[in-house]
Amino acid sequence: FFFRFGRRFESPLLWQSIIMIITMLLMLKLCTEVRVSNELNIKRRSFAAADSKDEEIKAPPKRSYLDFDLNYFWHWSKFTDYVQCVLTFTGVTGYITYLWLDSSLFVETLGFLAVFTEAMLGVPQLYRNYQNRSTEGMSVKMVLMWTSGDTFKTVYFILNQAPFQFSICGLLQVFVDIAILLQVYLYSSYPQKPASHPVHTASAKAL
C-alpha cells in the first residue's frame, strides 16, 4: 500500500492489497477467538497498556505501559491487541515512508519487502506439513485456490509490466503453492510416520 506512494502501479493491484489486508484481519479475528476458547492458560496477554487480570491470582490489578513479552509475541488474548499492533506498525512504517519517499532505493526495497512477505504466506504451512510428514487437516481446495489465483496474478504482473518486485515474488509464491500441492500428493501416496515431538512439561501438567 505504501509502495504505491513512491512508485505508481495499476489500481487493481492496490485494491487487491486492500482486500487482502481486510481478509487477513478477519481471519486473524476468527483464529484468535478459536484459540482463546480452547486455551487452558487463562492469563491475559496483551500488546498495549491494559489492566492485568489474572483469574488464578487474587491480587490488585497491575497497570503497565506495555504488557509485552517476546515469548508471547503474536499470541495475545484479544483481537484488539492485534489491531493495536498493526496500527502501530502502519503508523511507524507510514512515517518512515514519508521521510524517505524521495529515495528510490528505499522505495524499491519497501516494495520488495512488502511483496516478498506476501509471497511467503504459504511457507509456514509448507514447513508444518514437512514437520508432521502429513497434510491431514489442511484444506486442499484452499491451496488450489491459492495456486490458481497466484498464477493468474503473476501472469497479469508480467503482461502489464508491473514493477519487477511483483513478477519475481509472484513466481516465488506460485512455486510455494506447487510445493504444498506436491506434499499433498507425496504424503497421501506414500504415508510416512509422523515426526515425534517432545512433550512439554507445562503442557503435561496442564493436562
Short mmCIF file of C-alpha atoms in Angstrom, two decimals:
data_model
loop_
_atom_site.label_atom_id
_atom_site.label_comp_id
_atom_site.label_asym_id
_atom_site.label_seq_id
_atom_site.Cartn_x
_atom_site.Cartn_y
_atom_site.Cartn_z
CA PHE A 1 0.00 0.00 0.00
CA PHE A 2 2.78 2.45 0.94
CA PHE A 3 4.85 1.31 -2.04
CA ARG A 4 2.32 2.97 -4.36
CA PHE A 5 3.14 6.41 -2.93
CA GLY A 6 6.72 6.04 -4.16
CA ARG A 7 6.08 4.14 -7.36
CA ARG A 8 2.75 4.21 -9.10
CA PHE A 9 1.24 0.92 -10.23
CA GLU A 10 -2.17 -0.07 -11.52
CA SER A 11 -5.26 0.40 -9.36
CA PRO A 12 -6.32 -3.30 -9.42
CA LEU A 13 -3.11 -4.16 -7.56
CA LEU A 14 -3.88 -1.53 -4.96
CA TRP A 15 -7.42 -2.86 -4.46
CA GLN A 16 -6.04 -6.39 -4.24
CA SER A 17 -3.77 -5.23 -1.42
CA ILE A 18 -6.62 -3.57 0.48
CA ILE A 19 -8.88 -6.63 0.10
CA MET A 20 -6.02 -8.87 1.25
CA ILE A 21 -5.44 -6.76 4.38
CA ILE A 22 -9.14 -6.81 5.30
CA THR A 23 -9.38 -10.57 4.67
CA MET A 24 -6.32 -11.31 6.79
CA LEU A 25 -7.67 -9.23 9.67
CA LEU A 26 -10.96 -11.15 9.56
CA MET A 27 -9.08 -14.46 9.54
CA LEU A 28 -6.94 -13.24 12.43
CA LYS A 29 -10.05 -12.36 14.42
CA LEU A 30 -11.50 -15.83 13.85
CA CYS A 31 -8.23 -17.59 14.72
CA THR A 32 -7.87 -15.57 17.93
CA GLU A 33 -11.40 -16.40 19.08
CA VAL A 34 -10.96 -20.11 18.39
CA ARG A 35 -7.52 -20.30 20.02
CA VAL A 36 -8.54 -18.42 23.16
CA SER A 37 -11.69 -20.53 23.58
CA ASN A 38 -9.52 -23.68 23.58
CA GLU A 39 -6.72 -22.28 25.74
CA LEU A 40 -6.03 -23.81 29.14
CA ASN A 41 -3.91 -20.87 30.29
CA ILE A 42 -6.28 -18.07 31.29
CA LYS A 43 -3.62 -15.41 31.91
CA ARG A 44 -4.32 -12.27 29.92
CA ARG A 45 -1.64 -11.47 27.35
CA SER A 46 -1.78 -8.08 25.69
CA PHE A 47 0.17 -5.84 23.37
CA ALA A 48 -0.59 -2.39 24.79
CA ALA A 49 -1.28 -0.94 28.23
CA ALA A 50 -4.12 -2.71 30.00
CA ASP A 51 -5.22 -3.80 33.43
CA SER A 52 -3.66 -7.17 34.10
CA LYS A 53 -6.36 -9.55 35.29
CA ASP A 54 -5.13 -12.99 36.17
CA GLU A 55 -8.01 -15.11 37.40
CA GLU A 56 -5.57 -17.51 39.04
CA ILE A 57 -4.15 -14.85 41.40
CA LYS A 58 -6.40 -12.77 43.62
CA ALA A 59 -4.29 -9.63 43.62
CA PRO A 60 -4.95 -5.96 42.79
CA PRO A 61 -4.71 -5.29 39.06
CA LYS A 62 -1.34 -4.01 37.95
CA ARG A 63 -1.01 -1.50 35.19
CA SER A 64 1.97 -1.49 32.84
CA TYR A 65 2.72 0.64 29.81
CA LEU A 66 3.41 -2.40 27.72
CA ASP A 67 2.37 -5.85 28.85
CA PHE A 68 4.73 -7.16 26.22
CA ASP A 69 6.60 -10.44 26.33
CA LEU A 70 8.58 -11.57 23.28
CA ASN A 71 7.78 -15.18 24.19
CA TYR A 72 4.11 -14.40 23.58
CA PHE A 73 4.51 -12.09 20.60
CA TRP A 74 1.54 -12.55 18.25
CA HIS A 75 -0.08 -14.88 20.80
CA TRP A 76 -2.23 -12.29 22.53
CA SER A 77 -5.62 -12.92 24.09
CA LYS A 78 -7.78 -10.40 22.24
CA PHE A 79 -8.19 -9.34 18.64
CA THR A 80 -7.92 -5.68 19.69
CA ASP A 81 -4.29 -6.29 20.69
CA TYR A 82 -3.50 -7.42 17.15
CA VAL A 83 -5.29 -4.37 15.75
CA GLN A 84 -3.23 -2.10 18.02
CA CYS A 85 -0.02 -3.78 16.86
CA VAL A 86 -0.99 -3.50 13.18
CA LEU A 87 -1.94 0.18 13.60
CA THR A 88 1.35 0.88 15.39
CA PHE A 89 3.30 -0.85 12.64
CA THR A 90 1.31 1.03 9.99
CA GLY A 91 1.91 4.38 11.68
CA VAL A 92 5.65 3.83 12.09
CA THR A 93 6.04 2.49 8.54
CA GLY A 94 3.96 5.33 7.12
CA TYR A 95 6.07 7.95 8.89
CA ILE A 96 9.35 6.36 7.74
CA THR A 97 7.98 6.14 4.18
CA TYR A 98 7.04 9.82 4.30
CA LEU A 99 10.58 10.76 5.35
CA TRP A 100 12.30 8.57 2.72
CA LEU A 101 9.83 8.91 -0.13
CA ASP A 102 12.39 10.68 -2.31
CA SER A 103 14.87 7.80 -2.03
CA SER A 104 14.42 5.37 -4.93
CA LEU A 105 16.48 2.74 -3.07
CA PHE A 106 14.14 2.90 -0.07
CA VAL A 107 11.02 2.79 -2.24
CA GLU A 108 12.24 -0.21 -4.26
CA THR A 109 13.32 -2.02 -1.08
CA LEU A 110 9.97 -1.29 0.55
CA GLY A 111 8.15 -2.72 -2.46
CA PHE A 112 10.27 -5.85 -2.46
CA LEU A 113 9.84 -6.48 1.28
CA ALA A 114 6.08 -5.97 1.01
CA VAL A 115 5.53 -8.33 -1.92
CA PHE A 116 8.11 -10.84 -0.63
CA THR A 117 6.27 -11.05 2.71
CA GLU A 118 3.03 -11.80 0.86
CA ALA A 119 4.84 -14.42 -1.24
CA MET A 120 5.89 -16.21 1.98
CA LEU A 121 2.32 -16.68 3.23
CA GLY A 122 2.33 -20.38 2.36
CA VAL A 123 5.75 -21.17 3.86
CA PRO A 124 4.52 -21.79 7.47
CA GLN A 125 2.01 -24.34 6.10
CA LEU A 126 4.74 -25.90 3.95
CA TYR A 127 7.04 -26.22 6.96
CA ARG A 128 4.32 -27.62 9.22
CA ASN A 129 3.44 -30.25 6.63
CA TYR A 130 7.11 -31.21 6.47
CA GLN A 131 7.35 -31.44 10.26
CA ASN A 132 4.24 -33.60 10.56
CA ARG A 133 5.01 -35.61 7.41
CA SER A 134 1.33 -35.15 6.66
CA THR A 135 -1.16 -32.71 5.14
CA GLU A 136 -4.08 -34.01 7.21
CA GLY A 137 -6.41 -31.24 8.30
CA MET A 138 -5.23 -28.87 5.59
CA SER A 139 -7.75 -27.64 3.04
CA VAL A 140 -6.55 -28.81 -0.38
CA LYS A 141 -9.26 -26.68 -2.04
CA MET A 142 -7.79 -23.62 -0.35
CA VAL A 143 -4.32 -24.41 -1.72
CA LEU A 144 -5.77 -24.97 -5.20
CA MET A 145 -7.45 -21.57 -4.98
CA TRP A 146 -4.15 -20.05 -3.82
CA THR A 147 -2.32 -21.64 -6.76
CA SER A 148 -4.83 -20.61 -9.41
CA GLY A 149 -5.15 -17.09 -8.02
CA ASP A 150 -1.38 -16.61 -7.70
CA THR A 151 -0.85 -17.95 -11.22
CA PHE A 152 -3.38 -15.57 -12.78
CA LYS A 153 -1.96 -12.73 -10.70
CA THR A 154 1.63 -13.42 -11.78
CA VAL A 155 0.64 -13.61 -15.46
CA TYR A 156 -1.14 -10.28 -15.00
CA PHE A 157 2.01 -8.78 -13.49
CA ILE A 158 4.14 -9.94 -16.42
CA LEU A 159 1.72 -8.93 -19.18
CA ASN A 160 1.13 -5.47 -17.71
CA GLN A 161 4.81 -4.91 -16.92
CA ALA A 162 4.18 -4.27 -13.24
CA PRO A 163 7.20 -3.35 -11.07
CA PHE A 164 9.69 -6.24 -11.10
CA GLN A 165 9.04 -6.96 -7.40
CA PHE A 166 5.54 -8.16 -8.25
CA SER A 167 6.65 -10.53 -11.01
CA ILE A 168 9.56 -12.09 -9.10
CA CYS A 169 7.66 -12.59 -5.85
CA GLY A 170 4.57 -13.75 -7.75
CA LEU A 171 6.61 -16.55 -9.33
CA LEU A 172 8.03 -17.42 -5.91
CA GLN A 173 4.51 -17.59 -4.49
CA VAL A 174 3.42 -19.98 -7.26
CA PHE A 175 6.43 -22.22 -6.54
CA VAL A 176 5.50 -22.37 -2.84
CA ASP A 177 1.90 -23.30 -3.74
CA ILE A 178 3.12 -26.04 -6.09
CA ALA A 179 5.45 -27.37 -3.37
CA ILE A 180 2.48 -27.67 -0.97
CA LEU A 181 0.46 -29.50 -3.62
CA LEU A 182 3.39 -31.87 -4.13
CA GLN A 183 3.36 -32.53 -0.38
CA VAL A 184 -0.33 -33.42 -0.64
CA TYR A 185 0.47 -35.95 -3.37
CA LEU A 186 3.56 -37.42 -1.69
CA TYR A 187 2.13 -37.73 1.82
CA SER A 188 -1.14 -39.24 0.56
CA SER A 189 0.56 -41.66 -1.85
CA TYR A 190 3.45 -42.55 0.44
CA PRO A 191 2.28 -42.14 4.06
CA GLN A 192 5.12 -41.56 6.49
CA LYS A 193 5.37 -41.95 10.23
CA PRO A 194 4.72 -38.54 11.88
CA ALA A 195 7.79 -36.93 13.41
CA SER A 196 7.86 -37.29 17.19
CA HIS A 197 7.69 -34.09 19.20
CA PRO A 198 8.99 -33.72 22.78
CA VAL A 199 6.31 -33.38 25.43
CA HIS A 200 6.47 -30.05 27.20
CA THR A 201 6.28 -30.24 30.98
CA ALA A 202 3.88 -27.31 31.21
CA SER A 203 1.50 -28.95 28.78
CA ALA A 204 1.68 -32.25 30.62
CA LYS A 205 0.89 -30.57 33.90
CA ALA A 206 -1.99 -28.69 32.38
CA LEU A 207 -3.46 -31.93 31.05
#
